[in-house]
Coordinates of C-alpha atoms in Angstrom, one line a residue:
X247 CA -112.3 -14.4 -201.4
X248 CA -110.7 -17.9 -201.6
X249 CA -108.3 -16.6 -204.3
X250 CA -107.4 -13.5 -202.2
X251 CA -106.8 -15.7 -199.1
X252 CA -104.6 -18.1 -201.1
X253 CA -102.6 -15.2 -202.6
X254 CA -102.1 -13.6 -199.1
X255 CA -100.9 -17.0 -197.8
X256 CA -98.4 -17.3 -200.7
X257 CA -97.3 -13.7 -200.1
X258 CA -96.6 -14.4 -196.4
X259 CA -94.4 -17.4 -197.4
X260 CA -92.5 -15.1 -199.8
X261 CA -92.1 -12.6 -197.0
X262 CA -90.7 -15.3 -194.7
X263 CA -88.1 -16.1 -197.4
X264 CA -87.2 -12.4 -197.8
X265 CA -86.7 -11.9 -194.1
X266 CA -83.6 -14.2 -194.1
X267 CA -81.8 -12.0 -196.6
X268 CA -78.8 -10.0 -195.4
X269 CA -79.2 -6.3 -194.5
X270 CA -82.4 -4.3 -193.7
X271 CA -82.9 -2.7 -197.1
X272 CA -83.0 -5.6 -199.6
X273 CA -85.7 -7.7 -197.8
X274 CA -87.9 -4.6 -197.4
X275 CA -87.5 -3.4 -200.9
X276 CA -87.9 -6.9 -202.4
X277 CA -91.1 -7.5 -200.4
X278 CA -92.5 -4.1 -201.3
X279 CA -91.8 -4.5 -205.0
X280 CA -93.3 -8.0 -204.9
X281 CA -96.5 -6.6 -203.3
X282 CA -96.7 -3.8 -205.8
X283 CA -96.3 -6.1 -208.8
X284 CA -98.8 -8.8 -207.6
X285 CA -101.3 -6.1 -206.7
X286 CA -100.9 -4.7 -210.2
X287 CA -101.5 -8.1 -211.7
X288 CA -104.6 -8.5 -209.5
X289 CA -106.0 -5.2 -210.7
X290 CA -105.3 -5.8 -214.4
X291 CA -106.1 -9.5 -214.4
X292 CA -106.8 -10.9 -217.8
X293 CA -105.1 -8.1 -219.7
X294 CA -101.8 -7.8 -221.6
X295 CA -100.4 -5.6 -218.8
X296 CA -100.8 -8.3 -216.2
X297 CA -99.1 -10.9 -218.5
X298 CA -96.3 -8.5 -219.2
X299 CA -95.8 -7.8 -215.4
X300 CA -95.6 -11.5 -214.7
X301 CA -93.2 -12.2 -217.5
X302 CA -90.9 -9.3 -216.5
X303 CA -90.8 -10.5 -212.9
X304 CA -89.8 -14.0 -214.0
X305 CA -87.1 -12.6 -216.3
X306 CA -85.7 -10.5 -213.4
X307 CA -85.2 -13.7 -211.4
X308 CA -82.5 -14.7 -213.9
X309 CA -80.4 -11.6 -213.3
X310 CA -81.2 -11.1 -209.6
X311 CA -81.4 -14.4 -207.8
X312 CA -82.6 -12.8 -204.6
X313 CA -86.0 -12.2 -206.4
X314 CA -86.4 -16.0 -206.4
X315 CA -87.8 -15.4 -202.9
X316 CA -90.8 -14.0 -204.8
X317 CA -91.0 -16.9 -207.3
X318 CA -94.0 -18.5 -205.6
X319 CA -96.2 -15.4 -206.1
X320 CA -94.9 -15.1 -209.7
X321 CA -95.9 -18.6 -210.4
X322 CA -99.2 -18.1 -208.7
X323 CA -99.9 -15.0 -210.9
X324 CA -98.8 -16.9 -214.1
X325 CA -101.2 -19.8 -213.3
X326 CA -103.9 -17.3 -212.4
X327 CA -103.6 -15.8 -215.9
X328 CA -104.0 -19.3 -217.3
X329 CA -100.6 -18.8 -219.0
X330 CA -98.1 -21.0 -217.1
X331 CA -95.5 -20.4 -219.8
X332 CA -95.1 -16.8 -218.4
X333 CA -93.2 -18.4 -215.5
X334 CA -90.9 -20.3 -217.8
X335 CA -87.9 -18.0 -217.1
X336 CA -88.0 -19.3 -213.5
X337 CA -86.5 -22.6 -214.7
X338 CA -83.2 -21.2 -215.8
X339 CA -83.3 -18.8 -212.9
X340 CA -83.2 -21.7 -210.5
X341 CA -79.6 -22.2 -211.3
X342 CA -78.9 -19.2 -209.1
X343 CA -80.9 -20.4 -206.2
X344 CA -77.7 -21.7 -204.6
X345 CA -76.9 -18.0 -203.6
X346 CA -79.7 -18.3 -201.1
X347 CA -79.4 -19.8 -197.7
X348 CA -80.5 -23.5 -197.3
X349 CA -83.5 -22.6 -195.1
X350 CA -84.5 -19.9 -197.7
X351 CA -84.3 -22.6 -200.5
X352 CA -86.6 -24.9 -198.4
X353 CA -89.1 -22.0 -197.9
X354 CA -89.1 -21.3 -201.7
X355 CA -89.7 -24.9 -202.7
X356 CA -92.4 -25.4 -200.0
X357 CA -94.0 -22.1 -201.2
X358 CA -93.9 -23.3 -204.8
X359 CA -95.5 -26.6 -203.8
X360 CA -98.3 -24.7 -201.9
X361 CA -98.8 -22.4 -204.9
X362 CA -99.4 -25.3 -207.2
X363 CA -101.8 -27.0 -204.7
X364 CA -103.7 -23.7 -204.2
X365 CA -104.0 -23.0 -207.9
X366 CA -105.2 -26.6 -208.6
X367 CA -107.8 -26.2 -205.9
X368 CA -108.9 -22.8 -207.3
X369 CA -109.1 -24.3 -210.8
X370 CA -111.3 -27.2 -209.6
X371 CA -113.5 -24.7 -207.8
X372 CA -113.9 -22.5 -210.8
X373 CA -114.7 -25.5 -212.9
X374 CA -117.3 -26.6 -210.4
X375 CA -118.9 -23.1 -210.4
X376 CA -118.9 -23.1 -214.2
X377 CA -120.6 -26.5 -214.2
X378 CA -123.1 -25.3 -211.6
X379 CA -123.9 -22.2 -213.7
X380 CA -124.3 -24.4 -216.8
X381 CA -126.6 -26.8 -214.9
X382 CA -128.6 -23.9 -213.5
X383 CA -129.1 -22.5 -217.0
X384 CA -130.1 -25.9 -218.3
X385 CA -132.6 -26.3 -215.5
X386 CA -134.0 -22.8 -216.1
X387 CA -134.3 -23.6 -219.8
X388 CA -136.1 -26.9 -219.1
X389 CA -138.4 -25.1 -216.6
X390 CA -139.3 -22.6 -219.3
X391 CA -139.9 -25.4 -221.8
X392 CA -142.0 -27.2 -219.2
X393 CA -144.0 -24.0 -218.5
X394 CA -144.6 -23.6 -222.2
X395 CA -145.8 -27.2 -222.5
X396 CA -148.0 -26.8 -219.5
X397 CA -149.5 -23.6 -221.0
X398 CA -150.0 -25.5 -224.3
X399 CA -151.6 -28.4 -222.5
X400 CA -153.9 -26.0 -220.6
X401 CA -154.8 -24.3 -223.8
X402 CA -155.5 -27.6 -225.5
X403 CA -157.7 -28.7 -222.5
X404 CA -159.6 -25.4 -222.7
X405 CA -160.0 -25.8 -226.4
X406 CA -161.4 -29.4 -225.9
X407 CA -163.8 -28.1 -223.3
X408 CA -164.8 -25.3 -225.7
X409 CA -165.3 -27.7 -228.6
X410 CA -167.3 -30.1 -226.3
X411 CA -169.5 -27.2 -225.3
X412 CA -170.1 -26.3 -228.9
X413 CA -170.9 -29.9 -229.8
X414 CA -173.4 -30.0 -226.9
X415 CA -175.0 -26.8 -228.0
X416 CA -175.4 -28.2 -231.5
X417 CA -176.9 -31.4 -230.1
X418 CA -179.4 -29.4 -228.0
X419 CA -180.3 -27.3 -231.1
X420 CA -180.9 -30.4 -233.1
X421 CA -183.0 -32.0 -230.4
X422 CA -185.2 -28.9 -230.0
X423 CA -185.5 -28.6 -233.8
X424 CA -186.4 -32.2 -234.3
X425 CA -188.7 -32.7 -231.4
X426 CA -190.1 -29.5 -229.9
X427 CA -190.1 -27.7 -233.2
X428 CA -192.0 -30.4 -235.0
X429 CA -194.6 -30.7 -232.2
X430 CA -195.2 -26.9 -232.3
X431 CA -195.5 -27.0 -236.0
X432 CA -198.1 -29.8 -235.7
X433 CA -199.9 -27.9 -233.0
X434 CA -200.0 -24.8 -235.2
X435 CA -201.5 -26.8 -238.1
X436 CA -204.0 -28.3 -235.8
X437 CA -205.0 -24.9 -234.3
X438 CA -205.3 -23.5 -237.8
X439 CA -207.5 -26.4 -238.8
X440 CA -209.7 -26.0 -235.8
X441 CA -210.1 -22.3 -236.6
X442 CA -211.2 -23.1 -240.1
X443 CA -213.8 -25.7 -239.1
X444 CA -215.0 -23.9 -236.0
X445 CA -218.6 -22.7 -236.2
X446 CA -218.9 -21.5 -232.6
X447 CA -218.3 -17.8 -232.4
X448 CA -217.5 -18.2 -228.7
X449 CA -214.5 -20.3 -229.5
X450 CA -213.2 -18.1 -232.3
X451 CA -211.3 -15.7 -229.9
X452 CA -209.8 -18.4 -227.8
X453 CA -208.6 -20.3 -230.9
X454 CA -207.1 -17.1 -232.3
X455 CA -205.3 -16.5 -229.0
X456 CA -204.1 -20.1 -229.0
X457 CA -202.7 -19.8 -232.5
X458 CA -201.0 -16.5 -231.6
X459 CA -199.4 -18.1 -228.5
X460 CA -198.2 -21.1 -230.6
X461 CA -196.8 -18.7 -233.3
X462 CA -195.0 -16.7 -230.6
X463 CA -193.6 -20.0 -229.1
X464 CA -192.6 -21.2 -232.5
X465 CA -190.7 -17.9 -233.3
X466 CA -189.0 -18.0 -229.9
X467 CA -187.9 -21.7 -230.4
X468 CA -186.7 -21.0 -233.9
X469 CA -184.6 -18.0 -232.7
X470 CA -183.2 -20.0 -229.8
X471 CA -182.3 -22.9 -232.1
X472 CA -180.6 -20.6 -234.6
X473 CA -178.7 -18.9 -231.8
X474 CA -177.5 -22.2 -230.4
X475 CA -176.5 -23.5 -233.9
X476 CA -174.7 -20.3 -234.8
X477 CA -172.8 -20.2 -231.6
X478 CA -171.8 -23.9 -231.9
X479 CA -169.7 -23.2 -235.0
X480 CA -166.0 -23.0 -234.4
X481 CA -164.6 -21.4 -237.6
X482 CA -161.0 -22.6 -237.3
X483 CA -162.0 -26.2 -236.4
X484 CA -164.6 -26.4 -239.2
X485 CA -162.1 -25.0 -241.8
X486 CA -159.4 -27.5 -240.7
X487 CA -161.9 -30.3 -240.9
X488 CA -162.6 -29.3 -244.5
X489 CA -158.9 -29.0 -245.2
X490 CA -158.3 -32.6 -244.0
X491 CA -160.8 -33.9 -246.4
X492 CA -158.7 -32.7 -249.4
X493 CA -155.3 -33.1 -247.8
X494 CA -154.3 -36.0 -250.0
X495 CA -154.7 -33.9 -253.2
X496 CA -154.0 -30.3 -252.3
X497 CA -151.5 -28.6 -250.1
X498 CA -153.7 -26.2 -248.2
X499 CA -152.5 -23.2 -246.2
X500 CA -154.9 -21.5 -243.7
X501 CA -154.1 -18.1 -242.1
X502 CA -156.6 -16.4 -239.8
X503 CA -155.2 -13.3 -238.0
X504 CA -158.5 -12.0 -236.6
X505 CA -158.7 -10.9 -233.0
X506 CA -161.3 -12.4 -230.7
X507 CA -164.4 -14.3 -231.9
X508 CA -166.1 -13.3 -235.1
X509 CA -169.8 -12.6 -235.2
X510 CA -171.8 -15.8 -235.6
X511 CA -173.3 -14.9 -239.0
X512 CA -169.9 -13.9 -240.3
X513 CA -168.4 -17.2 -239.2
X514 CA -171.2 -19.1 -241.0
X515 CA -170.8 -17.0 -244.1
X516 CA -167.0 -17.4 -244.2
X517 CA -167.2 -21.1 -243.6
X518 CA -169.8 -21.6 -246.4
X519 CA -167.7 -19.6 -248.9
X520 CA -164.5 -21.5 -247.9
X521 CA -166.3 -24.8 -248.3
X522 CA -167.6 -23.7 -251.7
X523 CA -164.1 -22.6 -252.8
X524 CA -162.6 -25.9 -251.8
X525 CA -165.4 -27.8 -253.5
X526 CA -164.8 -25.8 -256.7
X527 CA -161.1 -26.6 -256.5
X528 CA -161.8 -30.3 -256.1
X529 CA -164.3 -30.3 -259.1
X530 CA -162.5 -28.0 -261.6
X531 CA -158.9 -27.3 -260.6
X532 CA -155.9 -29.1 -261.9
X533 CA -153.6 -27.4 -259.4
X534 CA -152.1 -28.8 -256.2
X535 CA -152.4 -25.8 -253.8
X536 CA -155.2 -23.9 -252.1
X537 CA -154.5 -20.7 -250.0
X538 CA -157.2 -19.5 -247.5
X539 CA -156.6 -16.2 -245.8
X540 CA -158.8 -14.3 -243.3
X541 CA -157.7 -10.8 -242.4
X542 CA -159.2 -8.2 -240.0
X543 CA -158.7 -4.6 -241.0
X544 CA -159.8 -1.6 -239.0
X545 CA -163.0 -1.1 -241.1
X546 CA -163.7 -4.5 -242.6
X547 CA -163.0 -8.3 -242.7
X548 CA -161.4 -9.8 -245.7
X549 CA -161.5 -13.4 -247.0
X550 CA -159.5 -14.8 -249.8
X551 CA -159.7 -18.4 -251.2
X552 CA -157.5 -19.2 -254.3
X553 CA -155.9 -22.1 -256.0
X554 CA -153.1 -22.4 -258.5
X555 CA -155.0 -24.5 -261.1
X556 CA -155.3 -23.3 -264.7
X557 CA -158.9 -22.8 -265.9
X558 CA -159.8 -23.4 -269.5
X559 CA -163.0 -21.4 -269.1
X560 CA -163.2 -17.9 -267.7
X561 CA -166.0 -17.5 -265.3
X562 CA -168.1 -14.4 -265.9
X563 CA -168.4 -11.9 -263.0
X564 CA -172.2 -12.5 -262.9
X565 CA -172.1 -16.3 -263.6
X566 CA -175.4 -18.0 -262.8
X567 CA -174.0 -21.0 -261.1
X568 CA -175.9 -21.9 -257.9
X569 CA -172.8 -22.2 -255.7
X570 CA -171.4 -18.9 -257.0
X571 CA -174.7 -17.2 -256.6
X572 CA -175.1 -18.5 -253.1
X573 CA -171.7 -16.9 -252.2
X574 CA -172.8 -13.6 -253.7
X575 CA -176.1 -13.7 -251.7
X576 CA -174.2 -14.5 -248.5
X577 CA -171.9 -11.5 -249.0
X578 CA -174.8 -9.2 -249.8
X579 CA -176.7 -10.4 -246.7
X580 CA -173.9 -9.0 -244.5
X581 CA -173.5 -5.8 -246.5
X582 CA -170.3 -7.1 -248.1
X583 CA -168.9 -7.5 -251.6
X584 CA -167.4 -10.5 -253.3
X585 CA -165.3 -10.9 -256.4
X586 CA -165.0 -14.3 -258.1
X587 CA -162.4 -14.5 -260.9
X588 CA -160.7 -17.3 -262.8
X589 CA -157.7 -17.2 -265.1
X590 CA -154.9 -19.3 -266.3
X591 CA -153.2 -18.6 -262.9
X592 CA -156.1 -20.1 -261.0
X593 CA -159.5 -19.5 -259.4
X594 CA -159.9 -16.7 -256.8
X595 CA -162.6 -15.7 -254.4
X596 CA -162.1 -12.3 -252.8
X597 CA -164.7 -11.1 -250.2
X598 CA -164.9 -8.1 -247.9
X599 CA -167.5 -7.5 -245.1
X600 CA -167.6 -4.2 -243.3
X601 CA -167.3 -3.9 -239.5
X602 CA -169.4 -1.6 -237.4
X603 CA -173.0 -0.5 -237.8
X604 CA -173.3 -1.8 -241.4
X605 CA -171.5 -5.1 -240.7
X606 CA -172.5 -8.4 -239.2
X607 CA -172.1 -7.3 -235.6
X608 CA -174.6 -4.5 -236.0
X609 CA -177.4 -6.7 -234.5
X610 CA -175.3 -8.8 -232.2
X611 CA -173.9 -10.9 -235.0
X612 CA -177.2 -12.2 -236.3
X613 CA -177.3 -10.2 -239.5
X614 CA -179.8 -10.9 -242.3
X615 CA -181.0 -14.5 -242.0
X616 CA -179.3 -16.8 -244.4
X617 CA -182.1 -19.4 -244.3
X618 CA -185.7 -18.5 -245.1
X619 CA -188.1 -18.5 -242.1
X620 CA -190.8 -21.2 -242.4
X621 CA -194.2 -19.6 -243.0
X622 CA -196.5 -19.6 -240.0
X623 CA -199.5 -21.7 -240.1
X624 CA -202.8 -19.9 -240.8

């Protein structure tokens, strides 16, 4: 709107200059042609047609001095196109300005001065708008970055709370195991001893009931401790802790693309296999890289642990090593399969565990116990 108002003001000044021309036809025709040309430039602003119209108008001023009455609007359009050289023909055309009346010359020069002032003001305004837009974009970008950092901070805080919860679960499990579990075990042994030495038939049934109650309590405590311990394991945190312990010797990459939380027994199994793979690399590998990958497919989970060290000895598929056998037992306990191979290109552990009814989540993630259950006292 400011540009349009400025242009109308300049056009009115040009009209004032045209009104002092002799005869009724020339002023009207000159004014109409000026309005048509400047309107065309307005509609085609920024195109080659607008530039051509401005240049042609300026050239016409050389041959028809009366058109100098429209020189302010020509200059305004040339500056509006950001091509002031389009108005260059106005300089030689000014030699013919003496054909105009003195008051017309005054109006033309005043109009030219107003035109330059208006265009300068518009340029400053456009620059301010551009700076404001740039500042707004910068603020928006910083707000987005701030929101991302706030989200990252919130995630980190949630993760710290989660890890603290897991550590507390683990502590409670240890306390129960070390204190209550041991006391129940001692009570079971004492009840069993009393049953053996008891000679009173009246006490036999109560002692059997007591032993059964203690056995039930021991089983319940054991399951609770196992559940607390299993749920207290954060796979990613535990794997990264193992990676940090060998970071000075190996470049370790860890990629886990599973969705959601893995079943507890599967987490423990994968963690044990990963630790065993890292331990084997530390003991036997002469390489400098370990790659750990966990993938979740529609029907099964997949774990790969491999290093780039050369092995002088090929490990048999059914090697009797304790660590390798433990990995096979863990895979079998979850209904999975494991392949352990070594070659001149490195050592590789490839394990798959099915999802669904036959997988680790079939019984709520508990699976087949990985640790033998202590025998009950008799």
